[in-house]
Amino acid sequence: MNTSNTPTDIVRGFMSALDDNDPDTAATYLADDFQFSGWTPKPLDKNGFMGMLKDIKEGIPGLSFNLHNVLEPSENRVTGTIQVKGYQSDSFIIPILGTPPIPQTATSVSLPTEDVTYQLNDDSAIAAMAVQHVAGGGISGLLKQLGINLIIVQ
């Protein structure tokens, strides 16, 4: 990790790697104890988050987060908004969330804009990513747009 990068640069690099479907690079931005919350019923650790994205991108390879409105309100915190979009070109399954196989629907998805906060640790790694839940957003909103009304128990 290049610690001369600002927290904003680090977050933009991470999100760019996710958008570019480059999980190996994306994972280098995350702390070993990384926690992802708000988009899924339960928080996910680094492996769970990266695995979930890999699974989703099997069905929606062009899934993008479209990070914008990036601010750095404090030294180790970055905020912004994301709007997840993509086109489902294949079937997929998300084992960590217990989904059934999701059939290929050839459907475009576009979630509502969601606020996101990134917390960096002292090593300039992303320790947490928290997405503020909005109606129609998160994993349940994504699946609903694909015609899957899945009740995911918290």
PDB file of C-alpha atoms in Angstrom:
ATOM      1  CA  MET A   1       0.000   0.000   0.000  1.00  0.00           C
ATOM      2  CA  ASN A   2       1.343   3.411  -0.939  1.00  0.00           C
ATOM      3  CA  THR A   3       0.861   5.449   2.224  1.00  0.00           C
ATOM      4  CA  SER A   4       1.590   8.700   0.374  1.00  0.00           C
ATOM      5  CA  ASN A   5      -1.876   8.428  -1.156  1.00  0.00           C
ATOM      6  CA  THR A   6      -4.622  10.394   0.574  1.00  0.00           C
ATOM      7  CA  PRO A   7      -7.562   8.501   2.055  1.00  0.00           C
ATOM      8  CA  THR A   8      -9.639   9.752  -0.894  1.00  0.00           C
ATOM      9  CA  ASP A   9      -7.083   8.340  -3.360  1.00  0.00           C
ATOM     10  CA  ILE A  10      -7.152   4.999  -1.548  1.00  0.00           C
ATOM     11  CA  VAL A  11     -10.958   4.792  -1.620  1.00  0.00           C
ATOM     12  CA  ARG A  12     -11.095   5.818  -5.292  1.00  0.00           C
ATOM     13  CA  GLY A  13      -8.441   3.193  -6.137  1.00  0.00           C
ATOM     14  CA  PHE A  14     -10.396   0.513  -4.288  1.00  0.00           C
ATOM     15  CA  MET A  15     -13.705   1.377  -5.933  1.00  0.00           C
ATOM     16  CA  SER A  16     -12.062   1.642  -9.351  1.00  0.00           C
ATOM     17  CA  ALA A  17     -10.632  -1.874  -8.907  1.00  0.00           C
ATOM     18  CA  LEU A  18     -14.115  -3.152  -7.994  1.00  0.00           C
ATOM     19  CA  ASP A  19     -15.651  -1.455 -11.039  1.00  0.00           C
ATOM     20  CA  ASP A  20     -12.880  -2.891 -13.255  1.00  0.00           C
ATOM     21  CA  ASN A  21     -13.601  -6.421 -11.941  1.00  0.00           C
ATOM     22  CA  ASP A  22     -10.084  -6.654 -10.494  1.00  0.00           C
ATOM     23  CA  PRO A  23     -10.660  -8.389  -7.137  1.00  0.00           C
ATOM     24  CA  ASP A  24      -6.975  -9.065  -6.478  1.00  0.00           C
ATOM     25  CA  THR A  25      -6.143  -5.363  -6.629  1.00  0.00           C
ATOM     26  CA  ALA A  26      -9.291  -4.403  -4.705  1.00  0.00           C
ATOM     27  CA  ALA A  27      -8.393  -6.784  -1.871  1.00  0.00           C
ATOM     28  CA  THR A  28      -4.991  -5.091  -1.409  1.00  0.00           C
ATOM     29  CA  TYR A  29      -6.781  -1.924  -0.258  1.00  0.00           C
ATOM     30  CA  LEU A  30      -8.598  -3.741   2.575  1.00  0.00           C
ATOM     31  CA  ALA A  31      -7.390  -4.327   6.117  1.00  0.00           C
ATOM     32  CA  ASP A  32      -7.289  -7.957   7.270  1.00  0.00           C
ATOM     33  CA  ASP A  33     -10.067  -7.141   9.778  1.00  0.00           C
ATOM     34  CA  PHE A  34     -12.204  -5.258   7.185  1.00  0.00           C
ATOM     35  CA  GLN A  35     -15.956  -5.100   7.882  1.00  0.00           C
ATOM     36  CA  PHE A  36     -18.669  -4.377   5.300  1.00  0.00           C
ATOM     37  CA  SER A  37     -22.137  -3.412   6.519  1.00  0.00           C
ATOM     38  CA  GLY A  38     -25.466  -1.969   5.479  1.00  0.00           C
ATOM     39  CA  TRP A  39     -25.909  -3.629   2.091  1.00  0.00           C
ATOM     40  CA  THR A  40     -26.313  -7.139   3.440  1.00  0.00           C
ATOM     41  CA  PRO A  41     -28.390  -8.420   6.356  1.00  0.00           C
ATOM     42  CA  LYS A  42     -25.281  -9.155   8.423  1.00  0.00           C
ATOM     43  CA  PRO A  43     -21.848  -7.523   8.310  1.00  0.00           C
ATOM     44  CA  LEU A  44     -19.307  -9.317   6.133  1.00  0.00           C
ATOM     45  CA  ASP A  45     -15.590  -9.701   6.733  1.00  0.00           C
ATOM     46  CA  LYS A  46     -12.989  -9.205   3.989  1.00  0.00           C
ATOM     47  CA  ASN A  47     -13.325 -12.729   2.564  1.00  0.00           C
ATOM     48  CA  GLY A  48     -17.123 -12.636   2.740  1.00  0.00           C
ATOM     49  CA  PHE A  49     -17.316  -9.252   0.994  1.00  0.00           C
ATOM     50  CA  MET A  50     -14.863 -10.165  -1.763  1.00  0.00           C
ATOM     51  CA  GLY A  51     -16.587 -13.545  -2.220  1.00  0.00           C
ATOM     52  CA  MET A  52     -20.025 -11.928  -2.473  1.00  0.00           C
ATOM     53  CA  LEU A  53     -18.789  -9.510  -5.126  1.00  0.00           C
ATOM     54  CA  LYS A  54     -17.128 -12.330  -7.072  1.00  0.00           C
ATOM     55  CA  ASP A  55     -20.409 -14.269  -7.015  1.00  0.00           C
ATOM     56  CA  ILE A  56     -22.501 -11.275  -8.119  1.00  0.00           C
ATOM     57  CA  LYS A  57     -20.037 -10.404 -10.881  1.00  0.00           C
ATOM     58  CA  GLU A  58     -20.389 -13.932 -12.273  1.00  0.00           C
ATOM     59  CA  GLY A  59     -23.927 -12.966 -13.249  1.00  0.00           C
ATOM     60  CA  ILE A  60     -23.409  -9.207 -13.635  1.00  0.00           C
ATOM     61  CA  PRO A  61     -19.805  -8.873 -14.859  1.00  0.00           C
ATOM     62  CA  GLY A  62     -20.141  -5.173 -15.637  1.00  0.00           C
ATOM     63  CA  LEU A  63     -21.544  -4.290 -12.201  1.00  0.00           C
ATOM     64  CA  SER A  64     -20.300  -0.829 -11.286  1.00  0.00           C
ATOM     65  CA  PHE A  65     -20.604   1.239  -8.132  1.00  0.00           C
ATOM     66  CA  ASN A  66     -20.309   4.698  -9.698  1.00  0.00           C
ATOM     67  CA  LEU A  67     -18.707   6.377  -6.671  1.00  0.00           C
ATOM     68  CA  HIS A  68     -19.252  10.135  -6.588  1.00  0.00           C
ATOM     69  CA  ASN A  69     -19.630  13.081  -4.169  1.00  0.00           C
ATOM     70  CA  VAL A  70     -16.444  11.974  -2.411  1.00  0.00           C
ATOM     71  CA  LEU A  71     -15.495  13.973   0.699  1.00  0.00           C
ATOM     72  CA  GLU A  72     -12.849  13.523   3.371  1.00  0.00           C
ATOM     73  CA  PRO A  73     -14.514  14.876   6.539  1.00  0.00           C
ATOM     74  CA  SER A  74     -11.728  13.644   8.818  1.00  0.00           C
ATOM     75  CA  GLU A  75      -8.227  12.211   8.570  1.00  0.00           C
ATOM     76  CA  ASN A  76      -9.178   8.534   8.308  1.00  0.00           C
ATOM     77  CA  ARG A  77     -12.746   8.792   7.047  1.00  0.00           C
ATOM     78  CA  VAL A  78     -14.088   9.206   3.525  1.00  0.00           C
ATOM     79  CA  THR A  79     -17.733   9.601   2.555  1.00  0.00           C
ATOM     80  CA  GLY A  80     -19.444   9.476  -0.793  1.00  0.00           C
ATOM     81  CA  THR A  81     -22.403   8.122  -2.677  1.00  0.00           C
ATOM     82  CA  ILE A  82     -22.663   5.061  -4.861  1.00  0.00           C
ATOM     83  CA  GLN A  83     -25.208   4.063  -7.458  1.00  0.00           C
ATOM     84  CA  VAL A  84     -24.899   0.415  -8.367  1.00  0.00           C
ATOM     85  CA  LYS A  85     -25.712  -0.419 -11.990  1.00  0.00           C
ATOM     86  CA  GLY A  86     -25.206  -3.365 -14.258  1.00  0.00           C
ATOM     87  CA  TYR A  87     -26.646  -5.862 -16.705  1.00  0.00           C
ATOM     88  CA  GLN A  88     -27.229  -9.485 -15.781  1.00  0.00           C
ATOM     89  CA  SER A  89     -25.778 -11.661 -18.517  1.00  0.00           C
ATOM     90  CA  ASP A  90     -25.547 -14.990 -16.691  1.00  0.00           C
ATOM     91  CA  SER A  91     -27.035 -16.943 -13.800  1.00  0.00           C
ATOM     92  CA  PHE A  92     -25.333 -16.817 -10.410  1.00  0.00           C
ATOM     93  CA  ILE A  93     -25.647 -17.765  -6.764  1.00  0.00           C
ATOM     94  CA  ILE A  94     -24.530 -15.988  -3.583  1.00  0.00           C
ATOM     95  CA  PRO A  95     -23.732 -18.789  -1.112  1.00  0.00           C
ATOM     96  CA  ILE A  96     -22.754 -16.465   1.751  1.00  0.00           C
ATOM     97  CA  LEU A  97     -26.297 -15.037   1.686  1.00  0.00           C
ATOM     98  CA  GLY A  98     -27.973 -18.407   1.140  1.00  0.00           C
ATOM     99  CA  THR A  99     -29.601 -17.444  -2.156  1.00  0.00           C
ATOM    100  CA  PRO A 100     -31.017 -20.027  -4.504  1.00  0.00           C
ATOM    101  CA  PRO A 101     -29.541 -20.033  -8.019  1.00  0.00           C
ATOM    102  CA  ILE A 102     -30.536 -16.764  -9.682  1.00  0.00           C
ATOM    103  CA  PRO A 103     -31.488 -17.456 -13.294  1.00  0.00           C
ATOM    104  CA  GLN A 104     -30.166 -15.373 -16.164  1.00  0.00           C
ATOM    105  CA  THR A 105     -32.777 -12.684 -16.861  1.00  0.00           C
ATOM    106  CA  ALA A 106     -30.985 -10.310 -19.276  1.00  0.00           C
ATOM    107  CA  THR A 107     -32.126  -7.491 -16.995  1.00  0.00           C
ATOM    108  CA  SER A 108     -30.479  -4.166 -16.310  1.00  0.00           C
ATOM    109  CA  VAL A 109     -30.285  -3.136 -12.661  1.00  0.00           C
ATOM    110  CA  SER A 110     -29.989   0.375 -11.311  1.00  0.00           C
ATOM    111  CA  LEU A 111     -30.199   0.830  -7.559  1.00  0.00           C
ATOM    112  CA  PRO A 112     -31.035   4.120  -5.844  1.00  0.00           C
ATOM    113  CA  THR A 113     -28.168   6.334  -4.750  1.00  0.00           C
ATOM    114  CA  GLU A 114     -26.787   5.180  -1.404  1.00  0.00           C
ATOM    115  CA  ASP A 115     -24.517   7.030   1.027  1.00  0.00           C
ATOM    116  CA  VAL A 116     -21.320   5.194   1.914  1.00  0.00           C
ATOM    117  CA  THR A 117     -18.661   5.768   4.583  1.00  0.00           C
ATOM    118  CA  TYR A 118     -15.158   4.288   4.528  1.00  0.00           C
ATOM    119  CA  GLN A 119     -12.998   4.115   7.647  1.00  0.00           C
ATOM    120  CA  LEU A 120      -9.248   3.753   7.155  1.00  0.00           C
ATOM    121  CA  ASN A 121      -6.838   2.404   9.742  1.00  0.00           C
ATOM    122  CA  ASP A 122      -3.420   3.781  10.677  1.00  0.00           C
ATOM    123  CA  ASP A 123      -1.816   1.672   7.909  1.00  0.00           C
ATOM    124  CA  SER A 124      -3.947   3.471   5.264  1.00  0.00           C
ATOM    125  CA  ALA A 125      -5.988   0.342   4.617  1.00  0.00           C
ATOM    126  CA  ILE A 126      -9.783   0.402   4.449  1.00  0.00           C
ATOM    127  CA  ALA A 127     -10.981  -1.089   7.739  1.00  0.00           C
ATOM    128  CA  ALA A 128     -14.711  -0.573   7.208  1.00  0.00           C
ATOM    129  CA  MET A 129     -17.202   0.245   4.479  1.00  0.00           C
ATOM    130  CA  ALA A 130     -20.722   1.067   5.632  1.00  0.00           C
ATOM    131  CA  VAL A 131     -23.558   1.682   3.191  1.00  0.00           C
ATOM    132  CA  GLN A 132     -26.601   3.519   4.534  1.00  0.00           C
ATOM    133  CA  HIS A 133     -29.689   1.438   3.833  1.00  0.00           C
ATOM    134  CA  VAL A 134     -32.268   3.033   1.558  1.00  0.00           C
ATOM    135  CA  ALA A 135     -35.553   1.622   0.268  1.00  0.00           C
ATOM    136  CA  GLY A 136     -34.919  -0.394  -2.889  1.00  0.00           C
ATOM    137  CA  GLY A 137     -31.188  -0.514  -2.232  1.00  0.00           C
ATOM    138  CA  GLY A 138     -28.719  -3.086  -1.012  1.00  0.00           C
ATOM    139  CA  ILE A 139     -28.609  -6.720  -1.959  1.00  0.00           C
ATOM    140  CA  SER A 140     -32.374  -7.119  -1.529  1.00  0.00           C
ATOM    141  CA  GLY A 141     -33.004  -4.258  -3.992  1.00  0.00           C
ATOM    142  CA  LEU A 142     -30.572  -5.769  -6.479  1.00  0.00           C
ATOM    143  CA  LEU A 143     -32.242  -9.185  -6.291  1.00  0.00           C
ATOM    144  CA  LYS A 144     -35.727  -7.679  -6.471  1.00  0.00           C
ATOM    145  CA  GLN A 145     -34.828  -5.913  -9.729  1.00  0.00           C
ATOM    146  CA  LEU A 146     -33.841  -9.349 -11.067  1.00  0.00           C
ATOM    147  CA  GLY A 147     -37.278 -10.696 -10.098  1.00  0.00           C
ATOM    148  CA  ILE A 148     -36.094 -12.486  -6.938  1.00  0.00           C
ATOM    149  CA  ASN A 149     -38.089 -11.588  -3.852  1.00  0.00           C
ATOM    150  CA  LEU A 150     -35.803 -13.115  -1.294  1.00  0.00           C
ATOM    151  CA  ILE A 151     -36.370 -12.670   2.407  1.00  0.00           C
ATOM    152  CA  ILE A 152     -32.918 -12.621   3.971  1.00  0.00           C
ATOM    153  CA  VAL A 153     -33.186 -13.113   7.716  1.00  0.00           C
ATOM    154  CA  GLN A 154     -31.014 -10.831   9.801  1.00  0.00           C
TER     155      GLN A 154
END
